[in-house]
Structures are given as structure tokens and as C-alpha cells.
Tab-separated table of C-alpha atoms in Angstrom:
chain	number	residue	atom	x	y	z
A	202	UNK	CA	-7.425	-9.398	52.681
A	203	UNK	CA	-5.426	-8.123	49.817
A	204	UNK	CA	-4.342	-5.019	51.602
A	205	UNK	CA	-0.523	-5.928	50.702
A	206	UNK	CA	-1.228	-7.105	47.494
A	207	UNK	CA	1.374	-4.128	45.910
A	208	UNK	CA	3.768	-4.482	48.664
A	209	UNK	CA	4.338	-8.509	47.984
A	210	UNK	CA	5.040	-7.758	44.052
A	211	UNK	CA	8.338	-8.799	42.824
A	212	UNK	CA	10.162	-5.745	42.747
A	213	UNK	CA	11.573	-4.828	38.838
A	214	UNK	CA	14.956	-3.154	38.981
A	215	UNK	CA	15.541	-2.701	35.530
A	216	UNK	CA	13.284	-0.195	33.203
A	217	UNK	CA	13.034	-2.384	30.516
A	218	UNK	CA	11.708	-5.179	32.742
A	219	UNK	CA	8.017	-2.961	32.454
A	220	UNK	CA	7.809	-4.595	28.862
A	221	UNK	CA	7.825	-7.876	29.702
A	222	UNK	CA	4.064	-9.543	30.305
A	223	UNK	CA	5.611	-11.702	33.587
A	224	UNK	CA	6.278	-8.847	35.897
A	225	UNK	CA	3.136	-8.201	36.014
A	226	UNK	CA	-0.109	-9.186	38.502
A	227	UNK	CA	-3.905	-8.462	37.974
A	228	UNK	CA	-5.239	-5.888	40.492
A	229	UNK	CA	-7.672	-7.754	42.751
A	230	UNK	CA	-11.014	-7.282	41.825
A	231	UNK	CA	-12.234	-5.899	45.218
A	232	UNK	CA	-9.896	-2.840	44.620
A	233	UNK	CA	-10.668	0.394	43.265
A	234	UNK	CA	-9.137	2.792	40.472
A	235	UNK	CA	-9.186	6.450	40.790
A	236	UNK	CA	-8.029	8.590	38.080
A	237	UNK	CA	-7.581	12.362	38.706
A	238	UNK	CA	-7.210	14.775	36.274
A	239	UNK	CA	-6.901	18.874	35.443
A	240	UNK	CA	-9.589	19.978	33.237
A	241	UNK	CA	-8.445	22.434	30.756
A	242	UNK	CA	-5.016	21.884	31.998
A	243	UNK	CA	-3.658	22.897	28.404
A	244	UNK	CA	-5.264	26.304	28.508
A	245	UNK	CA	-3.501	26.822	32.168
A	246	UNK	CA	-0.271	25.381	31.035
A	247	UNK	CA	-0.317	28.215	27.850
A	248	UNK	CA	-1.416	30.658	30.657
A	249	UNK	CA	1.783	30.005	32.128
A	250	UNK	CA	0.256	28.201	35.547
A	251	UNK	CA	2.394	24.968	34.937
A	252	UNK	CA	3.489	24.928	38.341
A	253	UNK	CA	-0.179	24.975	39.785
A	254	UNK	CA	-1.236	22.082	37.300
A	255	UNK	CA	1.984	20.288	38.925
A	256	UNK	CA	1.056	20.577	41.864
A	257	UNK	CA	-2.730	19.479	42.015
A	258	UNK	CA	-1.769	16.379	40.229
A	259	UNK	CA	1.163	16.029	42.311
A	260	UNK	CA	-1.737	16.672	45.618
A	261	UNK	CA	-3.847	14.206	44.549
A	262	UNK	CA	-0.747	11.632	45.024
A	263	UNK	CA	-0.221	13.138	48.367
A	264	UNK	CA	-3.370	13.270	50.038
A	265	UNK	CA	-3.637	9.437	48.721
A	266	UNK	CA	-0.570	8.379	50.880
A	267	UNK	CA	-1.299	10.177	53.738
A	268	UNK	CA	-4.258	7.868	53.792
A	269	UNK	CA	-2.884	4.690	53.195
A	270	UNK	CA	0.186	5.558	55.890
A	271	UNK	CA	2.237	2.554	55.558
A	272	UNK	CA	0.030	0.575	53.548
A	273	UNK	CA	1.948	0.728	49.980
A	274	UNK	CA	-0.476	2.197	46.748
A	275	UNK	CA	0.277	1.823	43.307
A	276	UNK	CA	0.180	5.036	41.818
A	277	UNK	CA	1.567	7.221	38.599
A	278	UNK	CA	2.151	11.155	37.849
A	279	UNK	CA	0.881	12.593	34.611
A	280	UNK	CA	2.010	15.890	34.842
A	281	UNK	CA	-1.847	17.121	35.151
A	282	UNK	CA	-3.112	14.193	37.090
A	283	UNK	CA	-2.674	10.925	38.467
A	284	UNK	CA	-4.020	7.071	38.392
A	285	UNK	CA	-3.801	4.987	41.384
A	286	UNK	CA	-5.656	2.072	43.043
A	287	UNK	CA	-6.431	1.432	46.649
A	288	UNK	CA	-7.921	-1.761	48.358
A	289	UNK	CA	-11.373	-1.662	49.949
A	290	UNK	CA	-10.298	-0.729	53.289
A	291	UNK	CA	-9.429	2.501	52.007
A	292	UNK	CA	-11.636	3.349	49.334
A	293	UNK	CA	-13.793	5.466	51.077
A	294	UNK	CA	-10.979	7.452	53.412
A	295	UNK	CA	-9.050	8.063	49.972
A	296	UNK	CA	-12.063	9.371	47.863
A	297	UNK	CA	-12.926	11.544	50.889
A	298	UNK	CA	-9.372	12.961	50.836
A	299	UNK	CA	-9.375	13.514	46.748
A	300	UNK	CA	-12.506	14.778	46.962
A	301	UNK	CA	-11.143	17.985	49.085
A	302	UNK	CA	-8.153	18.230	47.117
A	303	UNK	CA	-10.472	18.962	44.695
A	304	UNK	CA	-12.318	21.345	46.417
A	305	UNK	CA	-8.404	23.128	47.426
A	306	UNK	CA	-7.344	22.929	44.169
A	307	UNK	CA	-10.570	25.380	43.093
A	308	UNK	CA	-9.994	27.367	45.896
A	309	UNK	CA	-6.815	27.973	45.618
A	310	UNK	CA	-5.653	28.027	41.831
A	311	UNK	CA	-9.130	28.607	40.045
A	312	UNK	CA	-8.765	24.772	38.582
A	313	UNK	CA	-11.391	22.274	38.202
A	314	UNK	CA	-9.158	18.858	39.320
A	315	UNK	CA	-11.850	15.826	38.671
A	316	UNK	CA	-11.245	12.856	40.301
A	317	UNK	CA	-12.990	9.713	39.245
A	318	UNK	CA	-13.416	6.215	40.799
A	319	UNK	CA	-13.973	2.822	38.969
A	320	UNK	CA	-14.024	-0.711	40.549
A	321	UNK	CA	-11.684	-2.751	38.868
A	322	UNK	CA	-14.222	-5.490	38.820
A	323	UNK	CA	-16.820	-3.305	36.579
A	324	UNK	CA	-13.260	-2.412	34.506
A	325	UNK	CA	-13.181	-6.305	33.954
A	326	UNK	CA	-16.810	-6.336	32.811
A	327	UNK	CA	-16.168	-4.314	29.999
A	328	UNK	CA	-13.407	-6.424	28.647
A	329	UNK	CA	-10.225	-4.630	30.309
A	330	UNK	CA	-7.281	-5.941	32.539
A	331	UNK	CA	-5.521	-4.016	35.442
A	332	UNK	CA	-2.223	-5.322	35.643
A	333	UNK	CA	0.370	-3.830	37.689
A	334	UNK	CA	3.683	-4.267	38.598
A	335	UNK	CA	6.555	-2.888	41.108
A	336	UNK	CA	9.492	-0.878	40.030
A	337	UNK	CA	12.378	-0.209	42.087
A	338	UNK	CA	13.625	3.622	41.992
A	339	UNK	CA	15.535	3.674	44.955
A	340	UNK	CA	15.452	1.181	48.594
A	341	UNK	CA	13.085	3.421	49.866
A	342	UNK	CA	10.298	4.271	46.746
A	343	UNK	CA	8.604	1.944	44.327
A	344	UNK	CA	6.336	3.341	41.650
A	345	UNK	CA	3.790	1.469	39.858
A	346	UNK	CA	3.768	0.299	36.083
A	347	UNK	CA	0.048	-0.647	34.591
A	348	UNK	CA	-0.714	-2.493	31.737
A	349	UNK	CA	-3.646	-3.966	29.983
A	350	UNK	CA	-5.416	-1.109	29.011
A	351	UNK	CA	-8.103	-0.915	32.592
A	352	UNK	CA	-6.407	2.327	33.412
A	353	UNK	CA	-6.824	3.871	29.961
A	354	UNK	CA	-10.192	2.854	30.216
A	355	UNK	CA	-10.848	3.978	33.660
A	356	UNK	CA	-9.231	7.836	32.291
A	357	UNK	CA	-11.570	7.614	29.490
A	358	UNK	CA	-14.390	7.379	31.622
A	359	UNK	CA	-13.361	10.489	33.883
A	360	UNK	CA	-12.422	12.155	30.692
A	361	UNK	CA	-15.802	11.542	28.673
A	362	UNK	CA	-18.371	14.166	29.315
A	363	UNK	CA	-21.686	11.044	28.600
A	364	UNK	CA	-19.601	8.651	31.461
A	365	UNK	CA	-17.862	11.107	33.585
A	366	UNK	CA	-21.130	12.020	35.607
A	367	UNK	CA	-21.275	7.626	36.438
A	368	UNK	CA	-17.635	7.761	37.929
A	369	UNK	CA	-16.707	11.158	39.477
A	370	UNK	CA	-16.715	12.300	43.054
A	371	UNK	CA	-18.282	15.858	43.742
A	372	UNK	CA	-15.556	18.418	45.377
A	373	UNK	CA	-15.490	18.371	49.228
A	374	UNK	CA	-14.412	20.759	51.932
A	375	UNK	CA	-10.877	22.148	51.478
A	376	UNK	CA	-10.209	22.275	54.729
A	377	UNK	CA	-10.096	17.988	54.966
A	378	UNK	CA	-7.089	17.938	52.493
A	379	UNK	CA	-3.844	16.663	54.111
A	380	UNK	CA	-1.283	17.538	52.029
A	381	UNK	CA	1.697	16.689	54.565
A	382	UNK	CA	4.833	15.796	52.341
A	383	UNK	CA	4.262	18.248	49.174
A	384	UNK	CA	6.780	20.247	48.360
A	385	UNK	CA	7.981	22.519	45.423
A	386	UNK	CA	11.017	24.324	46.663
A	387	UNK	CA	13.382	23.778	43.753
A	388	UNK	CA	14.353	26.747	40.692
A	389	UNK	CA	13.536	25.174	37.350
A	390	UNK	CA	16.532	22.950	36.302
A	391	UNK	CA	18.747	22.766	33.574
A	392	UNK	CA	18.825	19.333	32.266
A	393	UNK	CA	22.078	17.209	32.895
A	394	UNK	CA	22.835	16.870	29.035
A	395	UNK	CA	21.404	19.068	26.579
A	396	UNK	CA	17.674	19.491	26.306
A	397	UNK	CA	14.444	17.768	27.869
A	398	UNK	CA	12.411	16.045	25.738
A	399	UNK	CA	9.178	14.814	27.137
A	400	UNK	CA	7.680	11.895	25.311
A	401	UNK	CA	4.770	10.069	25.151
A	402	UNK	CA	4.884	6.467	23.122
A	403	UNK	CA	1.624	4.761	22.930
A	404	UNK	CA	1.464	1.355	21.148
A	405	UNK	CA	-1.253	0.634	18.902
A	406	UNK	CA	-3.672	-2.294	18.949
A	407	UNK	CA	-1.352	-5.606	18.131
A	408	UNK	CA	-1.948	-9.010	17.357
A	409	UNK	CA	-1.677	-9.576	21.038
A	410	UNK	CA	-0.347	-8.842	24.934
A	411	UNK	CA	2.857	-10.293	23.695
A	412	UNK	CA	3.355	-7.893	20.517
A	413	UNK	CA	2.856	-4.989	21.900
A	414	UNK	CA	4.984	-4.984	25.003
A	415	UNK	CA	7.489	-6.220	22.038
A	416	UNK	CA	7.025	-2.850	20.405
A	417	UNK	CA	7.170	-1.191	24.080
A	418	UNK	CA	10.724	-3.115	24.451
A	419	UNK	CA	11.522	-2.048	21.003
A	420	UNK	CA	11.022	1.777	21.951
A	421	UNK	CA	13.068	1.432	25.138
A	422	UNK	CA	15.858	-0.386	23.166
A	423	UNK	CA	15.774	2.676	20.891
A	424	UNK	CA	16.168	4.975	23.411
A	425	UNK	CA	19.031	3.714	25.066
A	426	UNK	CA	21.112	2.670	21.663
A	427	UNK	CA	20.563	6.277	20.623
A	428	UNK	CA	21.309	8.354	24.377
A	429	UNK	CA	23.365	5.273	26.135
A	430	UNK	CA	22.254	3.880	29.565
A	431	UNK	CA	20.094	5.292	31.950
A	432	UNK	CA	22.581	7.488	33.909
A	433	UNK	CA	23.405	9.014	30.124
A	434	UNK	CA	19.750	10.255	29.432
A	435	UNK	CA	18.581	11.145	33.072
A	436	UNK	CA	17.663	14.705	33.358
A	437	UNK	CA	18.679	15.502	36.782
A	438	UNK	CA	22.263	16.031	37.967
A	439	UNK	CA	22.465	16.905	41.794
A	440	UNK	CA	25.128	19.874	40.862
A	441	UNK	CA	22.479	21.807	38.450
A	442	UNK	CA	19.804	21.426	41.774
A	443	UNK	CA	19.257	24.359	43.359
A	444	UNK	CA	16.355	25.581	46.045
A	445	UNK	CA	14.781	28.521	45.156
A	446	UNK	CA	15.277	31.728	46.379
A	447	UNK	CA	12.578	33.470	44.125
A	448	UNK	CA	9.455	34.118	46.444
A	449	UNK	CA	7.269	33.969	43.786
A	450	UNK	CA	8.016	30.426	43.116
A	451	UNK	CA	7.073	29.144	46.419
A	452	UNK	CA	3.707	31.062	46.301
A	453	UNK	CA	2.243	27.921	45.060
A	454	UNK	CA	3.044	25.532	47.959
A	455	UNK	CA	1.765	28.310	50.547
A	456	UNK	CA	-1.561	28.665	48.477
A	457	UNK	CA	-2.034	25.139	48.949
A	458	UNK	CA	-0.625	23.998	52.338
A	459	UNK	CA	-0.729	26.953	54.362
A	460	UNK	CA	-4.332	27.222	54.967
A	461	UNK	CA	-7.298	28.830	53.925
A	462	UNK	CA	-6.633	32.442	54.945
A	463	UNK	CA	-4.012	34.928	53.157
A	464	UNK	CA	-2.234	35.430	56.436
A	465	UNK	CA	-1.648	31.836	57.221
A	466	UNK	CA	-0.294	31.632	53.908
A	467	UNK	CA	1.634	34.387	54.159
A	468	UNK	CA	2.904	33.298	57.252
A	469	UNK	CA	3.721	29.760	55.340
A	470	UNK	CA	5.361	31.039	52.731
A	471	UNK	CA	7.737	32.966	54.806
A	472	UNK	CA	8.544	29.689	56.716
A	473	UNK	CA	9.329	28.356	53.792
A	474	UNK	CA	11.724	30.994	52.167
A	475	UNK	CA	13.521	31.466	55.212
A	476	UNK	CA	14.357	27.394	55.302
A	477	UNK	CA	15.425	27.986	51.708
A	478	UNK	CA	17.559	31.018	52.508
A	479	UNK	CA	19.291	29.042	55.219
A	480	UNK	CA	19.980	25.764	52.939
A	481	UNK	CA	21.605	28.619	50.426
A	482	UNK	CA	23.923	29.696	53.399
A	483	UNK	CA	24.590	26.724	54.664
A	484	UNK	CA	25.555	25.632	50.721
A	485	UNK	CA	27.653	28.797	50.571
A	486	UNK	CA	29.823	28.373	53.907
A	487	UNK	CA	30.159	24.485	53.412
A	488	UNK	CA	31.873	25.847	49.951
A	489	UNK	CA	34.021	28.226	51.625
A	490	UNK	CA	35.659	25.791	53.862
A	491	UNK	CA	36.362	22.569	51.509
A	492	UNK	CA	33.436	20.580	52.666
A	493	UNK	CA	31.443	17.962	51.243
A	494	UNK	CA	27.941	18.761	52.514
A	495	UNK	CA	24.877	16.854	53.310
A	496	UNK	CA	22.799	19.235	50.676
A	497	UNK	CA	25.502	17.360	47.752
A	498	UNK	CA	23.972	14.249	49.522
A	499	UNK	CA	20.487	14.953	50.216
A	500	UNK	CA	20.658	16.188	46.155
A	501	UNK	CA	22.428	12.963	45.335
A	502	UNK	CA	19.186	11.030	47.235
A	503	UNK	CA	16.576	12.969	45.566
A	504	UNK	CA	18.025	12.389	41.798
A	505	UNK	CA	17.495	8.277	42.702
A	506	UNK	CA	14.106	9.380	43.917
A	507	UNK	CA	12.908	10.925	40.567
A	508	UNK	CA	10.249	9.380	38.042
A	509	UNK	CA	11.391	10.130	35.363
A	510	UNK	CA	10.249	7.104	33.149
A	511	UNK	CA	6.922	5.735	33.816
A	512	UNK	CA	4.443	3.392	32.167
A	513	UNK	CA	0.484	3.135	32.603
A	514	UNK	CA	-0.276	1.662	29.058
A	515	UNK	CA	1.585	3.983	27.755
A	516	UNK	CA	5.273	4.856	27.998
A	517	UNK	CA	6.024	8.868	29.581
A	518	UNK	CA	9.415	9.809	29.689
A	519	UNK	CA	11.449	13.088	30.148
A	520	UNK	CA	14.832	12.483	28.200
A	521	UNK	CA	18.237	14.634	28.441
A	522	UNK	CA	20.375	14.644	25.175
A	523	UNK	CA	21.725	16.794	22.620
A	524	UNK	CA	19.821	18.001	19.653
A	525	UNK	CA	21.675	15.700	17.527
A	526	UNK	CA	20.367	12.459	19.784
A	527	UNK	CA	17.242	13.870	19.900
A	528	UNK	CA	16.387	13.865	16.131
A	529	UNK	CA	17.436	10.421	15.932
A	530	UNK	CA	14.654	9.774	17.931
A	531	UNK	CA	12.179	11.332	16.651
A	532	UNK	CA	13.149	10.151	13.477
A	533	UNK	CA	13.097	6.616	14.577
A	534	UNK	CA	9.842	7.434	16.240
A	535	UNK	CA	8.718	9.040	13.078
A	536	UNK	CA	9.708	5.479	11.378
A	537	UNK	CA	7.984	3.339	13.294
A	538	UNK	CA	4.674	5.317	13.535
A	539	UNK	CA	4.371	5.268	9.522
A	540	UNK	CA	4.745	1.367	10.039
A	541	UNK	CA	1.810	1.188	11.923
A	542	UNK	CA	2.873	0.507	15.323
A	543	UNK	CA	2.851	3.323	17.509
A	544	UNK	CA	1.936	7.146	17.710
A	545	UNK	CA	3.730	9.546	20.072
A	546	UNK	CA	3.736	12.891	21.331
A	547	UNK	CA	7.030	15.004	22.054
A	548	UNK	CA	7.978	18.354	22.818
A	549	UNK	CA	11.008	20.149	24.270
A	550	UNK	CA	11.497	21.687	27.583
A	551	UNK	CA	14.499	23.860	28.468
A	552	UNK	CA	14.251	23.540	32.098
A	553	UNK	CA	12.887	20.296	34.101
A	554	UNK	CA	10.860	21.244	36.996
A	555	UNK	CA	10.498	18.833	40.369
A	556	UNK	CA	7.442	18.631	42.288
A	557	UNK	CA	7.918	16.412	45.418
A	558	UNK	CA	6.645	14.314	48.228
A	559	UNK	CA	8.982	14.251	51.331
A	560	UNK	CA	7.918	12.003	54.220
A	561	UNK	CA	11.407	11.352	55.433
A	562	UNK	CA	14.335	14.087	54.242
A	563	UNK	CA	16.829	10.914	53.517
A	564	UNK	CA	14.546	8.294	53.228
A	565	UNK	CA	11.253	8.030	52.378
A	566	UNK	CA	9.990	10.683	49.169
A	567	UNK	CA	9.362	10.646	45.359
A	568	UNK	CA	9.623	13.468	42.910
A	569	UNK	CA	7.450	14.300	39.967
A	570	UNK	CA	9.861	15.090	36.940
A	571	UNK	CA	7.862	17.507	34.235
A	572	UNK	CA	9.196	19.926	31.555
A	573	UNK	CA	8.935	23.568	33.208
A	574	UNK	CA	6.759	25.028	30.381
A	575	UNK	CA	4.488	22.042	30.997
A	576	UNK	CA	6.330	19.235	29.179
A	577	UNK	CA	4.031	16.200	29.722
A	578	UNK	CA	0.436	18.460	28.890
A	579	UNK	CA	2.149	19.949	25.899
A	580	UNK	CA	3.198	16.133	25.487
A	581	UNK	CA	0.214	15.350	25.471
A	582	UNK	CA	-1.982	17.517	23.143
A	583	UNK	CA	0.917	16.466	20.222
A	584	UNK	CA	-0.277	13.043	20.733
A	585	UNK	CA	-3.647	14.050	20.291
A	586	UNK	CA	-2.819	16.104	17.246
A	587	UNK	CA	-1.416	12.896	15.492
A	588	UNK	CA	-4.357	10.846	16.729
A	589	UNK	CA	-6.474	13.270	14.546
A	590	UNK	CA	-4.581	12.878	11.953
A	591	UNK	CA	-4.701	9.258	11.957
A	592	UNK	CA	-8.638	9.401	12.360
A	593	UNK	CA	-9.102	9.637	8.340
A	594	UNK	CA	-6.934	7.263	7.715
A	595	UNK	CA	-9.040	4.933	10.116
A	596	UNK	CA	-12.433	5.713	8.762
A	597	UNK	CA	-11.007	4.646	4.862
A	598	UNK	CA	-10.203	0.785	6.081
């Protein structure tokens, strides 16, 4: 049984530990990857339905945990999707889950969410690893960090219009999804220092394992010479936190967990607002009289709780800093991508948004860090602009 393979990982408590080749373990064999992600998520994200794209991705995440209970699950955020791996016992619960959040996330937003499953032992045949290992965010959450390029080649798959049609799972019946825990009750936030820069840093092909985590290290190094420790670049601070008292911006959450017909949404949504209304009073008198409140607590728990940084073969991060800090990295960036090493993808947010899974209010929950214009997508389609422009370059060697 390798049911607790993820749970019995060392646990990393440092960032930079995700670039070094020993914190890692391979992904038993008998497990399987599923990668789900927003088709045309770019188009939605100019469209200005960021917050939907969130939250499907964010759904997928959901829905996976609620199967797995207290069975622990590697899994990652992309902003428009997710990767994670489940063991056999669970395979077929968890694809059945996806597979309606699939089906919900048509239904409800108009957006095709595929979801895709590869075994990890057909990921092997073509020549790939799964490697994962267990960072520490807070004593309640661990996230996952993957290496050796299976989970690339696993989102390639589900990505790839010839392959896709091997690997994906057809949308089920939205009324399956369990989507207990999502939440996304929070006004966009200002970041802690400065702007939000939302990077991408992929490594390109090195002599070996070895040289390109060194590279990986190398960016992380960077990062924290130029902004100062972790703490100094973290976009959240707990006093810029705010829940939302804009109806509009909880319309999402109701479309998605309140049920299938406009008046149990309705009715959802107004559950919702109220709470929020109440945690704004409650903020308000605990001002008046001096207090220091649980919500300065509960917002203190939920900054520990955010994934900010992640790594699944290639390094995502959403950055506070000051224009200033910010052009030195690009322009290190910028540096080390004419040397051959690396190509990245960057763009600047105003506002961070926070999607979020809440199983336990001080305990157990994890939230999804993204620009609020769609950091990570737009992100993402720079990287792919440079990766074009790299192509010629490529086809002259």
C-alpha cells in the first residue's frame, strides 16, 4: 500500500530546499497524475472572468481533497488549473469528482475545464520521472513540489489536441461535485510592498538533474539578494486583508456552490454576504473598543497558509517589491536567459487576489495566491511569447 507515500516525505521548511535533487522521492508507479486545465483561459482572463478561471482551477483542488479526506495528495495551483497525483485507491473516486467539476464549471461559467489522467508508470515509459517532495507552509498545510519533468509531460498530453483524446475524462453530472471548503470572500489586495509581479522561471535542458536545479537555486538566490528574505517579498500582509462587501464579487462562489438553480444560489449568495457583513461589524466594534480581534488572527493564519511560491518543473511565484527591485530582476532574468539557461514569463498585477480552501477556520486550509487581472495566465502566455521567439534560433543549430 503506498496510500501514505506523501504523508511520510521529509517535510522541507525552507523554499530553497525545492532545488536540491535529495528532497525529493519518485511517485510510486501504481499512482496516477491528473492534470486539469482551463481551455482558452487567456481569452476569459482578457474578458475580465479572472475570478471564474480562479476558481475552477482552484475546484478541481477541492473536489480532489474532499475525496481523499485525510489521506494527504500532492497537489499544485496554476492559476487556470492544477496537477496532482492520487494512489490507486482513489483514482477512480477522484476522476469521478473532476469529471463533474468539469461538467459545473460549463454550467456555471461557460468554461471548458479539461481534466486529464496519466499513470505515472506509462509517464516512466516514455522516459520521464515524477519526483515529488513535501513543503512545509504552515503546521497544518503542506504543498507539493515536482520535479523531473513527468508532470510537464503529463500537461502536454492534456494540452495537445493529437494526445489529449488518449488521456482526458469526458464531463460528468454537476450535481456530483463536492466543493465543501472553496471559498472566495476576500476584495482584491494590495500587495504588502509595492507591486505583484507574477513570474514564471523555467530552466532549460542542462547537462544534467544536478545543473539545472543549480540554475533553479541560482534564480531563488537572485530573488532574495535583490527583495531580502521571504517575509520582505511576500505579497500578503494581514492589515491590507479585507472580506468583501461587493456582492458582485461573491457571485462566483454562489454560481458554483450553491446549487444548480438561480434561487438556491441566490439564496447562497445572500448567506454569504450577510457572514461578510457581520465579520465587517464585528472588525469595526473590536476597533472601537481597543481590541485585538480574532479576524487580526484568523488574517495572521491565512497569510502562513498562502502559496505563494511553488514549483512543478518550473518555478511560479507572485513577488511584492518596488519598481526599482523589480527591474533588477528582470534584468537579471533578462541576463541569464541570453546565456542560455532559462526563459521566463512576468507580468505585473496591482492587486493579488486569494482563492481558498477552508476545512478548519484556524487550522486546516490553503489559499491560491494569483495576480487579480489574471497574473499567472498572463504569466504564462509571456513565456510562450519568448518560447517563440527562441524557436528560430533552435531550428538554425
Amino acid at each position: 500500500m503506498t496510500t501514505s507515500f506523501f504523508a511520510q516525505l521529509p517535510l522541507l521548511t525552507k523554499f530553497s530546499d525545492i532545488a536540491d535533487l535529495n528532497a525529493y522521492r519518485p511517485l510510486p508507479n501504481d499512482w496516477t497524475v491528473i492534470v486539469c486545465d482551463v481551455r482558452g483561459s487567456t481569452r476569459a482572463v482578457a474578458e475580465g472572468r479572472y475570478k471564474e478561471v480562479n476558481m475552477a482551477g482552484a475546484a478541481t483542488i477541492t473536489a480532489a481533497l474532499n475525496v481523499a479526506g485525510d489521506v494527504e495528495i500532492p497537489f499544485v495551483f496554476g492559476g487556470d488549473g492544477a496537477s496532482l497525483a492520487v494512489p490507486p485507491e482513489l483514482a477512480e473516486a477522484t476522476l469521478r469528482a473532476l469529471s463533474a467539476v468539469s461538467g459545473l464549471a460549463q454550467q456555471a461559467f461557460n468554461l471548458e475545464l479539461r481534466v486529464g489522467a496519466v499513470p505515472v508508470n506509462a509517464i516512466a515509459q516514455a522516459g520521464y520521472r515524477v519526483l515529488v517532495g513535501r513543503l512545509a507552509l504552515n503546521q497544518q498545510v503542506a504543498q507539493a513540489v515536482f520535479s523531473g519533468g513527468g508532470m510537464s509531460y503529463a500537461e502536454r498530453l492534456v494540452k495537445d489536441e493529437e494526445t489529449a483524446v488518449d488521456v482526458l475524462v469526458a464531463p460528468g453530472n454537476p450535481d456530483e461535485a463536492n466543493l465543501n471548503g472553496l471559498e472566495c470572500r476576500w476584495n482584491t489586495i494590495p500587495p504588502a510592498h509595492g507591486a505583484a509581479l507574477c513570474l514564471i522561471v523555467q530552466v532549460l535542458p542542462q547537462a544534467d538533474s544536478a545543473a539545472t536545479m543549480a540554475v533553479y537555486r541560482m534564480v531563488i538566490d537572485a530573488i532574495e539578494q535583490i527583495y531580502g528574505g521571504d517575509q520582505a517579498y511576500h505579497p500578503l500582509h494581514y492589515s491590507r486583508m479585507q472580506a468583501s462587501a461587493k456582492p458582485v464579487a461573491l457571485w462566483p462562489e454562489a454560481r458554483l456552490r450553491g446549487g444548480l438553480g438561480r434561487m438556491a444560489q441566490l439564496a447562497y449568495w445572500a448567506q454569504i454576504y450577510s457572514l461578510n457583513l457581520g465579520v465587517l461589524g464585528y472588525r469595526w466594534l473590536q476597533q472601537l473598543r481597543g481590541e485585538d480581534p480574532w479576524w487580526d488572527r484568523y488574517r495572521q493564519h491565512v497569510v502562513t497558509a498562502a502559496d505563494y511560491r511553488k514549483y512543478d518543473d518550473v518555478l511560479r511565484m507572485i513577488i511584492s517589491g518596488d519598481d526599482e527591485q523589480h527591474a533588477q530582476l528582470l534584468a537579471w532574468l533578462e541576463a541569464r536567459a541570453a546565456a542560455g539557461e532559462l526563459v521566463f514569463g512576468a507580468h505585473r498585477s496591482p492587486e493579488v487576489m486569494l482563492t481558498c480552501v477552508v476545512f478548519e477556520r484556524m487550522g486546516r486550509q490553503i489559499h491560491f495566491v494569483d495576480g487579480a487581472d489574471g497574473g499567472f495566465t498572463l504569466a504564462a502566455l509571456d513565456l510562450k511569447r519568448r518560447l517563440r521567439q527562441m524557436a528560430p534560433v533552435s531550428s538554425r543549430e
